[in-house]
PDB file of C-alpha atoms in Angstrom:
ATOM      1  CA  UNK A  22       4.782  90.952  78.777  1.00  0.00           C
ATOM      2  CA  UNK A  23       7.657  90.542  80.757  1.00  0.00           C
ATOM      3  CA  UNK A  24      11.004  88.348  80.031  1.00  0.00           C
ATOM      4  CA  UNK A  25      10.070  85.192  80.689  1.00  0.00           C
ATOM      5  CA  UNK A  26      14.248  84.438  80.270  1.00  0.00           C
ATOM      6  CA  UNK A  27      15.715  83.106  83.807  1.00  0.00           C
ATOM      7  CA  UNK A  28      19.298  84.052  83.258  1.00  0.00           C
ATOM      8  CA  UNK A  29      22.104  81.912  85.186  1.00  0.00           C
ATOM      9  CA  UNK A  30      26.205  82.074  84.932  1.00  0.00           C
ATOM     10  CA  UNK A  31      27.565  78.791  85.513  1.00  0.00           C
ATOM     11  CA  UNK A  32      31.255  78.187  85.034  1.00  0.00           C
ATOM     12  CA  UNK A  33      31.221  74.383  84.674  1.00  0.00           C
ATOM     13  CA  UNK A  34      32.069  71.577  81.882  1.00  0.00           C
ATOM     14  CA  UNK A  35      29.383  70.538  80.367  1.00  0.00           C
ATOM     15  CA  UNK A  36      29.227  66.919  78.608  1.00  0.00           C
ATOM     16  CA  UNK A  37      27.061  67.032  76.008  1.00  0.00           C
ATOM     17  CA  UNK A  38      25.628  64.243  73.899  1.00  0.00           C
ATOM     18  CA  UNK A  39      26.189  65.581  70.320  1.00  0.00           C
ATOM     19  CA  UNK A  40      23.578  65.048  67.875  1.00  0.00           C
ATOM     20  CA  UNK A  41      24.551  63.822  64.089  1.00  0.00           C
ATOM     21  CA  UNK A  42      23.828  66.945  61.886  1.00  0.00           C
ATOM     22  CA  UNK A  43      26.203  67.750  58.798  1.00  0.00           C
ATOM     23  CA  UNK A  44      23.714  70.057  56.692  1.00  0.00           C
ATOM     24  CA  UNK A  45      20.615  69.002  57.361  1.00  0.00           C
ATOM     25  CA  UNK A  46      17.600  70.608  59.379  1.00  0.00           C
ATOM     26  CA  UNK A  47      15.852  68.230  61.344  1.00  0.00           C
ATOM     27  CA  UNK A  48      14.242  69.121  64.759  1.00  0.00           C
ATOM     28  CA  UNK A  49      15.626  67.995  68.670  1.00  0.00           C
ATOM     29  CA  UNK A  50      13.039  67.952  71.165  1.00  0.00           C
ATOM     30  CA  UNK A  51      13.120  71.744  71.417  1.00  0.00           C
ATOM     31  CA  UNK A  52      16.171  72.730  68.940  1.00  0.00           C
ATOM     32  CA  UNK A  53      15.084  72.938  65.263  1.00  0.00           C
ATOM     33  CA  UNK A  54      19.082  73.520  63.878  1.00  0.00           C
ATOM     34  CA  UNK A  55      19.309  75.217  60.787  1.00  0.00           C
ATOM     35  CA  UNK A  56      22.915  75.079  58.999  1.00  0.00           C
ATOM     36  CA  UNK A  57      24.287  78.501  57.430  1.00  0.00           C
ATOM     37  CA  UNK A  58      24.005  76.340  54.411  1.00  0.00           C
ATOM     38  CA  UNK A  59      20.234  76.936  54.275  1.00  0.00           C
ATOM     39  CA  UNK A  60      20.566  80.579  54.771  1.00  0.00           C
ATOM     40  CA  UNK A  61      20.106  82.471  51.003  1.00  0.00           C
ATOM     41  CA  UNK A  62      23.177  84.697  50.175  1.00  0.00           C
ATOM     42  CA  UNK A  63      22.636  87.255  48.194  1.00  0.00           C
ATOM     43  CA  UNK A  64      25.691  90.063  46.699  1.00  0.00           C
ATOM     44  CA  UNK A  65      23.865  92.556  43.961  1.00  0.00           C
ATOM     45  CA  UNK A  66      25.449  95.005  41.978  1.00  0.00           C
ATOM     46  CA  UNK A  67      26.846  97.718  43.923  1.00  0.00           C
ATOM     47  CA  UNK A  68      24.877 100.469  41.688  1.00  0.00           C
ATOM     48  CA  UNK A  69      21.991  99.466  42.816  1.00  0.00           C
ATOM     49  CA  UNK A  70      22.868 101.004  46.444  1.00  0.00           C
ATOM     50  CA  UNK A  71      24.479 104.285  45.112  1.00  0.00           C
ATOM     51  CA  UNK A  72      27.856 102.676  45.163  1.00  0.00           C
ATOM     52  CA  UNK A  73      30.946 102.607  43.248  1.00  0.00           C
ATOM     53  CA  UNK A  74      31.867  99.482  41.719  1.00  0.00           C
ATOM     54  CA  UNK A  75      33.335  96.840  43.881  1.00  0.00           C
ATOM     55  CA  UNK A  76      37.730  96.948  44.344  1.00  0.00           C
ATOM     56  CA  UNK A  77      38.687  93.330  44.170  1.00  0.00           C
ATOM     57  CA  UNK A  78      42.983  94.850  44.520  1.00  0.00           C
ATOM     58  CA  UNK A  79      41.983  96.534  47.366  1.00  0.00           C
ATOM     59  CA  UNK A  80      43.490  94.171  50.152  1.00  0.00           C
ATOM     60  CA  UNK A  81      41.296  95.700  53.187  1.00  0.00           C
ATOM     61  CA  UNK A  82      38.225  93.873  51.283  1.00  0.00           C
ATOM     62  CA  UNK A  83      37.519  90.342  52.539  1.00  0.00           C
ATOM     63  CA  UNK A  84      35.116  89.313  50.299  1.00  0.00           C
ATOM     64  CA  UNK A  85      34.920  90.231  45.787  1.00  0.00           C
ATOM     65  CA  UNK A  86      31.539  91.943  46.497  1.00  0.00           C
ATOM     66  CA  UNK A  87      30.757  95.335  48.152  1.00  0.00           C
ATOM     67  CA  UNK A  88      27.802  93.434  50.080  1.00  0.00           C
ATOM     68  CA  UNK A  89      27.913  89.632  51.278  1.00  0.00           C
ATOM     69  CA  UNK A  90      24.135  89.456  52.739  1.00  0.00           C
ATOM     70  CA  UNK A  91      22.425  86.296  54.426  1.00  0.00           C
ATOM     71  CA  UNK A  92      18.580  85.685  54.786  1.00  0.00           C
ATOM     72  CA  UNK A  93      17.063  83.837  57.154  1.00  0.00           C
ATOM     73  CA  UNK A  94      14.003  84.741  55.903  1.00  0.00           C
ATOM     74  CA  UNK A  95      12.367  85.293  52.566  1.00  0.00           C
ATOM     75  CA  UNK A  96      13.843  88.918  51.786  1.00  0.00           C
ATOM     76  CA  UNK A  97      14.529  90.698  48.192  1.00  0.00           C
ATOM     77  CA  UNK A  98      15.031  88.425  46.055  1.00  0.00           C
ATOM     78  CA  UNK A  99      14.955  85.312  48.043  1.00  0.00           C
ATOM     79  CA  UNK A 100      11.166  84.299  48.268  1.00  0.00           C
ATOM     80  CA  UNK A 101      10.690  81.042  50.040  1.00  0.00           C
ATOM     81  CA  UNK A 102       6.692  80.878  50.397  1.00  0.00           C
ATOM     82  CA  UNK A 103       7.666  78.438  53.809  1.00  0.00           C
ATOM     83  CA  UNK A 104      10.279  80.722  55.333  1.00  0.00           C
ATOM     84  CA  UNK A 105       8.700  84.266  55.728  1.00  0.00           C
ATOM     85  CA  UNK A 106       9.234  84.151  59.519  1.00  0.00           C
ATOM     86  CA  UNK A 107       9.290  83.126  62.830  1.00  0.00           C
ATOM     87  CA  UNK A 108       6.741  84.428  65.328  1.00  0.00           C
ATOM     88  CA  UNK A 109       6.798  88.646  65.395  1.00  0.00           C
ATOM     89  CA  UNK A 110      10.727  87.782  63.700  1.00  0.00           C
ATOM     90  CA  UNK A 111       9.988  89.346  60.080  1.00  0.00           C
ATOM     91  CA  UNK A 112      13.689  89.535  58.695  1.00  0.00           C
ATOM     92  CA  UNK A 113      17.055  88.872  60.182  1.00  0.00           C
ATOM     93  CA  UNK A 114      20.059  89.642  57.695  1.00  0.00           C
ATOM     94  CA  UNK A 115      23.484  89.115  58.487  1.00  0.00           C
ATOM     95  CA  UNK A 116      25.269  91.685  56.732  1.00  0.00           C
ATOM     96  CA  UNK A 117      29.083  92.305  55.384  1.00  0.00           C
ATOM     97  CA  UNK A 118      29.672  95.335  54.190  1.00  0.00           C
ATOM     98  CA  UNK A 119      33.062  96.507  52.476  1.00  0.00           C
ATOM     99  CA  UNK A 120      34.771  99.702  53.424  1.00  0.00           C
ATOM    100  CA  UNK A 121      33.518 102.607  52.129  1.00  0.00           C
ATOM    101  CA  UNK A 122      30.440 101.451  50.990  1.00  0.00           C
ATOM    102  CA  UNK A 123      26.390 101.202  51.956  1.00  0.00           C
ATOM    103  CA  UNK A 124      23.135 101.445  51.427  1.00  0.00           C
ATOM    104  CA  UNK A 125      21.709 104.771  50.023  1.00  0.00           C
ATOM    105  CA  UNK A 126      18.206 106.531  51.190  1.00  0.00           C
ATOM    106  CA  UNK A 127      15.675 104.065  51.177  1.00  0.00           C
ATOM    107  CA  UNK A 128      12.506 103.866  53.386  1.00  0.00           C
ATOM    108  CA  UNK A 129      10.433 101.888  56.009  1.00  0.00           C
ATOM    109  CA  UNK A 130       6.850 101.553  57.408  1.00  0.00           C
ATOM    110  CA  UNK A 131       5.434  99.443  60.351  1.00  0.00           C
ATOM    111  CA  UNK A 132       8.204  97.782  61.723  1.00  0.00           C
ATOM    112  CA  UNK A 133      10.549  97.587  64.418  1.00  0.00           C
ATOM    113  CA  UNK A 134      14.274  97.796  63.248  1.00  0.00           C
ATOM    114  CA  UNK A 135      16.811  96.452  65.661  1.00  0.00           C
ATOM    115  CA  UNK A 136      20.086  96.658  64.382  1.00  0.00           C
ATOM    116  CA  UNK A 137      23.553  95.022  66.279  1.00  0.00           C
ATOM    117  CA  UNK A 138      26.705  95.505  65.076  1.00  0.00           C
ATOM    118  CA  UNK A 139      29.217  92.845  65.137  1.00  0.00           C
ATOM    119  CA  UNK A 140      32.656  94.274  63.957  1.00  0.00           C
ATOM    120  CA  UNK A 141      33.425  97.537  62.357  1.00  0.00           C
ATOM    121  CA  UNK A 142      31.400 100.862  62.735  1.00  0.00           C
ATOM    122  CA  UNK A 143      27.822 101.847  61.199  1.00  0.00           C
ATOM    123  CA  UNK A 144      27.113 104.727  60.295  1.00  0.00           C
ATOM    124  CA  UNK A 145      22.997 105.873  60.288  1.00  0.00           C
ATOM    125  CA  UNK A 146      21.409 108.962  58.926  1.00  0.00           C
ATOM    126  CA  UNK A 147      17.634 109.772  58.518  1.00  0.00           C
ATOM    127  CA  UNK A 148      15.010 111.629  57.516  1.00  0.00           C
ATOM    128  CA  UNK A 149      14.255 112.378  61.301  1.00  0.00           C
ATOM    129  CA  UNK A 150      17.741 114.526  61.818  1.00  0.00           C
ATOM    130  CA  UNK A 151      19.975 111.826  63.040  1.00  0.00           C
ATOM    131  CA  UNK A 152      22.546 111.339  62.570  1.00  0.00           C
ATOM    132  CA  UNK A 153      25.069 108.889  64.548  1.00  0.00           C
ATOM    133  CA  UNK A 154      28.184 106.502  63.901  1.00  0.00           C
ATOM    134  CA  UNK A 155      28.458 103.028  66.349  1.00  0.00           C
ATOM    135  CA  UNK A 156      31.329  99.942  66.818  1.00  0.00           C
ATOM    136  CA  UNK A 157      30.953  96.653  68.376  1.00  0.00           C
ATOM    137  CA  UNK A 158      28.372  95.675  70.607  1.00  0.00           C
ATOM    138  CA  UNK A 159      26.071  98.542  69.884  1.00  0.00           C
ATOM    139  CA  UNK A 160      22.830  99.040  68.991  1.00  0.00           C
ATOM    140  CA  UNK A 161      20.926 100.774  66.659  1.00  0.00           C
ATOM    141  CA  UNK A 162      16.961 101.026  66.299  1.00  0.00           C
ATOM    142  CA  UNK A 163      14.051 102.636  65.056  1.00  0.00           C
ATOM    143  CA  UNK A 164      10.356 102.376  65.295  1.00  0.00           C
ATOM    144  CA  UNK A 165       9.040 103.035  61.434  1.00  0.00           C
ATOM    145  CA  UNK A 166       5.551 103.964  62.368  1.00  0.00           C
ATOM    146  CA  UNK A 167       4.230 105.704  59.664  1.00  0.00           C
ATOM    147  CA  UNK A 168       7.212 106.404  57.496  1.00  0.00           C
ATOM    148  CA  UNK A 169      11.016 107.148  57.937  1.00  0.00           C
ATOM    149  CA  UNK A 170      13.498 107.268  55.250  1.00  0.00           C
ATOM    150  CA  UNK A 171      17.280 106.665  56.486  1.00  0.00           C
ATOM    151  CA  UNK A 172      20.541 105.284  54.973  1.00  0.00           C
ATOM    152  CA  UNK A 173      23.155 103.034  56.670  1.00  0.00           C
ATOM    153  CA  UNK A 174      26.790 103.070  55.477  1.00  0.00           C
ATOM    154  CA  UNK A 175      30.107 101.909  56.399  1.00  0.00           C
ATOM    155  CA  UNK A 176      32.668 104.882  56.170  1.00  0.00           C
ATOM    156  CA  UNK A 177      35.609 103.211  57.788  1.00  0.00           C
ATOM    157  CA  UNK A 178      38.879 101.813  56.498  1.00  0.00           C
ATOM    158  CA  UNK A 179      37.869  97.903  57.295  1.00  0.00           C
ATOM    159  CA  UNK A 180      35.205  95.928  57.010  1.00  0.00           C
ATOM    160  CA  UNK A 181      31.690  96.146  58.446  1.00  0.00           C
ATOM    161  CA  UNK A 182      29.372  93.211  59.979  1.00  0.00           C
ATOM    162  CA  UNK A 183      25.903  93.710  61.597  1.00  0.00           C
ATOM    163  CA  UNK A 184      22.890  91.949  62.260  1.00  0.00           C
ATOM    164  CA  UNK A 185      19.702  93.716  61.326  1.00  0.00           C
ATOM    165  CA  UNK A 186      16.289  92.139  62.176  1.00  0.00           C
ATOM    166  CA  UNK A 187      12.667  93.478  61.287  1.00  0.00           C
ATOM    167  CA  UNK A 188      10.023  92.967  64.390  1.00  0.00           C
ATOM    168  CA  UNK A 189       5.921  93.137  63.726  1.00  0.00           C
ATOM    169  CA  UNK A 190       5.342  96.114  65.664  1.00  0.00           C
ATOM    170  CA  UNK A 191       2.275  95.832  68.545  1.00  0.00           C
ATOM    171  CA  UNK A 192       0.310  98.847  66.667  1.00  0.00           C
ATOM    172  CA  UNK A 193       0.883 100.388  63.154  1.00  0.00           C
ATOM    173  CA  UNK A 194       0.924 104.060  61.792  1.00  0.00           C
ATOM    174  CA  UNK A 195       3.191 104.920  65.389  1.00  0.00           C
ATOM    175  CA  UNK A 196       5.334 108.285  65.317  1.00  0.00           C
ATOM    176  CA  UNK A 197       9.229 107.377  64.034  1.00  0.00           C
ATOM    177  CA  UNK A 198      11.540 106.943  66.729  1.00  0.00           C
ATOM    178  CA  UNK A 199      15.566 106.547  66.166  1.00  0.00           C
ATOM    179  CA  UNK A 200      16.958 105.336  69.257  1.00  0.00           C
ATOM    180  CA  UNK A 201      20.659 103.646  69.793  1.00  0.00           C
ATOM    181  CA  UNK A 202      22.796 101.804  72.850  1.00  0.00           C
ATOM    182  CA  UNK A 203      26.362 101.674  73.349  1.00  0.00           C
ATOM    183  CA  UNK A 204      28.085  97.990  73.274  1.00  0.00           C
ATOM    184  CA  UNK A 205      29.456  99.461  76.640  1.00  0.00           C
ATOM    185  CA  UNK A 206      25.722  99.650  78.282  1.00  0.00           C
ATOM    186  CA  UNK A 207      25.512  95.822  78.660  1.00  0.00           C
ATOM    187  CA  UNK A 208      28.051  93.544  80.097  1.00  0.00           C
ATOM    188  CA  UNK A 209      27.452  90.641  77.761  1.00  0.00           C
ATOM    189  CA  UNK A 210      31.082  89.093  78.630  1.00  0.00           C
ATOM    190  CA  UNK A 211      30.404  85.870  79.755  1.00  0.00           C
ATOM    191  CA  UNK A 212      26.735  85.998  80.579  1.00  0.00           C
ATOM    192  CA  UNK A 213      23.485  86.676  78.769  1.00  0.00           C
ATOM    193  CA  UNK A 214      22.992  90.995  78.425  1.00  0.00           C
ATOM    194  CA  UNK A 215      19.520  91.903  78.362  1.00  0.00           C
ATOM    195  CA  UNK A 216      19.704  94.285  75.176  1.00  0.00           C
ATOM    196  CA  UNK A 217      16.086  94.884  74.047  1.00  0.00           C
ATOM    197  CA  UNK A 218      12.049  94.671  75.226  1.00  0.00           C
ATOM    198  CA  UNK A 219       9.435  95.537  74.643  1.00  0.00           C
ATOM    199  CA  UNK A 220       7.882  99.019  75.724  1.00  0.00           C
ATOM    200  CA  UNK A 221       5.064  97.394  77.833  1.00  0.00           C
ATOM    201  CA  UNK A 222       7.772  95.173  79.625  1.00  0.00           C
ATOM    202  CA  UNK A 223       9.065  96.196  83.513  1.00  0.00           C
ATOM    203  CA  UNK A 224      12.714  95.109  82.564  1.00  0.00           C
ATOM    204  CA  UNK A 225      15.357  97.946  82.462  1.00  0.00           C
ATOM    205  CA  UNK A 226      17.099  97.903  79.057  1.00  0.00           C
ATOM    206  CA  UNK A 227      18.738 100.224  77.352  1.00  0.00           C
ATOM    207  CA  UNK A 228      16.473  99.818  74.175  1.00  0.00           C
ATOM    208  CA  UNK A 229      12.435  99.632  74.484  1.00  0.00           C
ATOM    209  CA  UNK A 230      10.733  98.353  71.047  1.00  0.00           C
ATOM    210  CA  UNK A 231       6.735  98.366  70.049  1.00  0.00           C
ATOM    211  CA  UNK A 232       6.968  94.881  70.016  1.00  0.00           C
ATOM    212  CA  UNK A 233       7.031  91.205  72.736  1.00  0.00           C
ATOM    213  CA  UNK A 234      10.047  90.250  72.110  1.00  0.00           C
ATOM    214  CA  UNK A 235      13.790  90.457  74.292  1.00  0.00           C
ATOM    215  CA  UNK A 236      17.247  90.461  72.833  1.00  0.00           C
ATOM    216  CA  UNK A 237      19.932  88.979  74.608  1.00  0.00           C
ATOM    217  CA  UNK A 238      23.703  88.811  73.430  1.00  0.00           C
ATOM    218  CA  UNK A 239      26.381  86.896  75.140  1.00  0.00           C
ATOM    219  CA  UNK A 240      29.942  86.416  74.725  1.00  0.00           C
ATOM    220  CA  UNK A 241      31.276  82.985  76.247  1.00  0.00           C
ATOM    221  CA  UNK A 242      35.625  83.099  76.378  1.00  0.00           C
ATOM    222  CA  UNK A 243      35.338  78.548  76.015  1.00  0.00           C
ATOM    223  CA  UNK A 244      33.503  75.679  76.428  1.00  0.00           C
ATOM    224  CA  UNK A 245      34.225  76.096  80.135  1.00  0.00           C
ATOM    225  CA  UNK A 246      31.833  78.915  80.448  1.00  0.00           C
ATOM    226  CA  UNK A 247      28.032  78.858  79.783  1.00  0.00           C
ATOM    227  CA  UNK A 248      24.752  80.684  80.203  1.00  0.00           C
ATOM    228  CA  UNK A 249      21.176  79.535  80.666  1.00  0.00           C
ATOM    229  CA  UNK A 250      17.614  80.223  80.290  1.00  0.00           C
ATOM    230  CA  UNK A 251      13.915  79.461  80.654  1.00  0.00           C
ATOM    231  CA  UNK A 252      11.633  78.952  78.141  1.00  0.00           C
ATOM    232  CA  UNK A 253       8.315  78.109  79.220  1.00  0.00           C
ATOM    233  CA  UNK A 254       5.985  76.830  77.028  1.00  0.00           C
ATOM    234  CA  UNK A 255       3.944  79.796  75.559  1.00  0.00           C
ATOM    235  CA  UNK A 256       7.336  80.907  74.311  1.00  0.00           C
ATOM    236  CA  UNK A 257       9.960  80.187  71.480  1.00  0.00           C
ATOM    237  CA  UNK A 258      13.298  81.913  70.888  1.00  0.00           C
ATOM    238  CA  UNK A 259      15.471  82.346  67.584  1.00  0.00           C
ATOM    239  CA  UNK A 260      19.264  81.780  68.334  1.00  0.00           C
ATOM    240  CA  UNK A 261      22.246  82.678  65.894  1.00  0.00           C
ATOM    241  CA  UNK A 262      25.917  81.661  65.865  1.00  0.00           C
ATOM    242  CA  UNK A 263      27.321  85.117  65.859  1.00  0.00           C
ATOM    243  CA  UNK A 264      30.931  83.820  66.070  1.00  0.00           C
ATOM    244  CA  UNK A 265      32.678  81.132  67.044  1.00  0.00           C
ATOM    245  CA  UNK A 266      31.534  77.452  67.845  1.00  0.00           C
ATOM    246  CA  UNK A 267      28.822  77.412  70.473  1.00  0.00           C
ATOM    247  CA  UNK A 268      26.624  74.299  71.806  1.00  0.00           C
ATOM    248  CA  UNK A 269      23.685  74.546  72.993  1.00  0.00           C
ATOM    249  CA  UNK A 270      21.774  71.823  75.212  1.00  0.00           C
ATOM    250  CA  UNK A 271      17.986  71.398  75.624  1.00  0.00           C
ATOM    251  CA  UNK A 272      16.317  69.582  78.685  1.00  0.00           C
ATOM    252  CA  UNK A 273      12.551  69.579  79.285  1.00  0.00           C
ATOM    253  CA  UNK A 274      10.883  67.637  81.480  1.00  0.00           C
ATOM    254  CA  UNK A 275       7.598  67.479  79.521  1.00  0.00           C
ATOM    255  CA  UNK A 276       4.686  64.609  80.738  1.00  0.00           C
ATOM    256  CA  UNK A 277       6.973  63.935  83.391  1.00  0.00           C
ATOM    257  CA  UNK A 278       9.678  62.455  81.448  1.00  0.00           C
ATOM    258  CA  UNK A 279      13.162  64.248  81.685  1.00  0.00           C
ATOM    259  CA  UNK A 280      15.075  64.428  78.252  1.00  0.00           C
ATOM    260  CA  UNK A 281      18.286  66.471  77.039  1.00  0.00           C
ATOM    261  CA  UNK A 282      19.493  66.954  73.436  1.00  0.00           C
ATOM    262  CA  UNK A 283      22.419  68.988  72.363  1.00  0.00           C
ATOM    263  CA  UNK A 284      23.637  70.849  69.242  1.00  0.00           C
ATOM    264  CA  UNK A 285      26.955  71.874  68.236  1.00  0.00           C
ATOM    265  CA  UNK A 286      26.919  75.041  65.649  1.00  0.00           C
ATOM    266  CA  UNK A 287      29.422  76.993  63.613  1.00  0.00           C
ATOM    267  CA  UNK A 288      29.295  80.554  63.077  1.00  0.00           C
ATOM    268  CA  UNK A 289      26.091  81.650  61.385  1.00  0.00           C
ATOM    269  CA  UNK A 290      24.576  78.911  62.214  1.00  0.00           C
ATOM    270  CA  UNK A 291      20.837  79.980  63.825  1.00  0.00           C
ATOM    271  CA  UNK A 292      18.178  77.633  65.578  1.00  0.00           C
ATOM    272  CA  UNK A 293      14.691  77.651  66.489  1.00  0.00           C
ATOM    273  CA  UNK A 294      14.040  76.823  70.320  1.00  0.00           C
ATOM    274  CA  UNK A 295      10.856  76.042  72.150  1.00  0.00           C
ATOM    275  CA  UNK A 296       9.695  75.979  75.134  1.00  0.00           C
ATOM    276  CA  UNK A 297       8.922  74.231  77.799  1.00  0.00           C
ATOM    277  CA  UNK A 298      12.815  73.719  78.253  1.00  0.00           C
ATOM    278  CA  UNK A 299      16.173  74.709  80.082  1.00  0.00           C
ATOM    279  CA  UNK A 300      18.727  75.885  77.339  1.00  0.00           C
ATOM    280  CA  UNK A 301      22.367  75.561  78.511  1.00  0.00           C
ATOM    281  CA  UNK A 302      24.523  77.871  76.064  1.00  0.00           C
ATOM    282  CA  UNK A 303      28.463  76.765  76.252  1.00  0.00           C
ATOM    283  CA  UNK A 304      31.590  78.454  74.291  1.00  0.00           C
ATOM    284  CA  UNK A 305      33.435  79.269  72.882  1.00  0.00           C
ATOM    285  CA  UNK A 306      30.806  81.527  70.756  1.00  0.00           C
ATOM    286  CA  UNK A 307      29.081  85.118  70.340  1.00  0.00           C
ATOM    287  CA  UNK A 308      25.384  84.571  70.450  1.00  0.00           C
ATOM    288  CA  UNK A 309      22.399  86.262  69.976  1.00  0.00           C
ATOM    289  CA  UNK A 310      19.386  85.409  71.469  1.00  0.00           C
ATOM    290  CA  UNK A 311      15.742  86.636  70.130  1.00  0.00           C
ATOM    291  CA  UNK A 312      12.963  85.778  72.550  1.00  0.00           C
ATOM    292  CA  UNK A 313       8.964  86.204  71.971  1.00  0.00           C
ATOM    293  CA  UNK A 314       5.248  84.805  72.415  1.00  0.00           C
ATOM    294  CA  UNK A 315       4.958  81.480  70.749  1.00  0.00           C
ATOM    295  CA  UNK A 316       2.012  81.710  67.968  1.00  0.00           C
ATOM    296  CA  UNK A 317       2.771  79.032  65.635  1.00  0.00           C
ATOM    297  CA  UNK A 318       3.553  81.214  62.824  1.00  0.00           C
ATOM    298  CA  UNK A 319       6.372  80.818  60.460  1.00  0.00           C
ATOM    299  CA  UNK A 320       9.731  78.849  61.578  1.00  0.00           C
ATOM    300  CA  UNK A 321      11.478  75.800  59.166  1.00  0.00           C
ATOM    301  CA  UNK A 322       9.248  73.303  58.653  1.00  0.00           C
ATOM    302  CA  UNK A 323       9.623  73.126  55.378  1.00  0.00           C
ATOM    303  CA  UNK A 324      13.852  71.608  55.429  1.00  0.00           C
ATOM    304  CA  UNK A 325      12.682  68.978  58.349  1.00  0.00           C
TER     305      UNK A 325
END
């Protein structure tokens, strides 16, 4: 399927209505908000990963524990029987790793990997012969297929942040496939880069995944500067607060009655959005966008 994502630039103020949130989920007209505070953390031992034990002196460390981890979906040892997923969206982590430290040989079947890295430089080695390191901006995925064992570490000096999500792949048992894109391949400065689609989509990204879904990441400099898109409604994206304070506004026009609603988020933040809507995206922020078929699987329902 093609993006369905109508992607516009528009350097003007926006005066949004702010919604009343604190922690809570609740649901907008087409904005389900979900507070980092409903996102499971999770730090385990460090020996469980083939690591050394943690360095709380060592002042290049911003957090106690070699791994700060967030789930927005059930994953390890977070099992939330209402929160395995949303749509083909099987896991997204949001990962911190310390320097000099990782995750040892481990392996994967039947998904689609899609990995973005946020600060820092990830390193990725596998069973297939690759191996490659990447900074900001950049991408690194895999199709599992049948089987592919590979490790990701951070080797640097400083700290390491990525996002890693898990897609349902179209077809199962495929051949592994590494595959990776420079942050430099897509201008995401101020406007929404087109990232990732799927292989049966006409778009030209740099990374093609077994899977209907598109990735989008923008950067927005302040709250003078936004991006928008379509959803129509067979569709549904999931949005995250990379960085910064972003705010995103809704308006749909659905049975003929024009509405808007608005949401202010903090960083790591997330949000489910549905079509049939026009979402208005203002700094300042990092964002990542995660678009796909809407099939009424998974999502929050269970905080509204």
């Amino acid at each position: 399927a093609g993006s369905l994502l109508t992607l516009m630039t528009i350097n003007s103020l926006m005066n949004p209505v702010n919604s009343r949130c604190d922690h809570r989920l609740y649901l907008l007209r087409n904005i389900r908000y979900i507070s980092n505070k409903h996102l499971a953390v999770s730090e385990p031992n460090p020996m469980w990963f083939g690591n050394q034990g943690n360095e709380p002196s060592n002042k290049a460390w911003t957090n106690k524990n070699w791994l700060k981890s967030r789930f927005h979906f059930s994953f390890a040892e977070y099992y939330n029987p209402s929160n395995t997923n949303f749509g083909v969206l099987r896991v997204m982590n949001d990962d911190l790793v310390q320097p000099e430290r990782g995750f040892g040989a481990h392996p994967h079947r039947n998904a689609e990997i899609v990995t973005y890295v946020v600060d820092g430089k990830l390193t990725h080695q596998d069973s297939m012969g690759t191996k490659e390191s990447l900074g900001r901006g950049s991408i690194q995925f895999m199709t599992a297929g049948k089987g592919v064992v590979h490790s990701e570490h951070n080797l640097e000096k400083q700290p390491l942040r990525f996002i890693q999500m898990w897609l349902n792949p179209s077809d199962h048992n495929l051949a592994p496939k590494y595959g990776s894109m420079c942050g430099s391949k897509i201008d995401s400065k101020n406007k929404l880069g087109h990232m990732v689609s799927s292989v049966g989509n006409s778009a030209k990204t740099p990374v093609k995944i077994h899977c209907d879904a598109n990735i989008y990441a923008a950067e927005l400099d302040d709250e003078k500067t936004t991006v928008s898109f379509n959803l129509v409604t067979d569709r549904q994206a999931y949005f995250l607060a990379v960085e910064g304070s972003p705010t995103v506004q809704a308006t749909s026009s659905a049975s003929g009655k024009s509405s808007i609603s608005s949401q202010k988020f903090a960083q790591h933040d997330a949000a489910e959005l549905y079509g049939d809507s026009t979402f208005t995206v203002s700094g300042p922020g990092h964002i990542l966008l995660v678009e796909m078929e809407k099939d009424k699987s998974g999502g929050r329902g269970d905080l509204e």
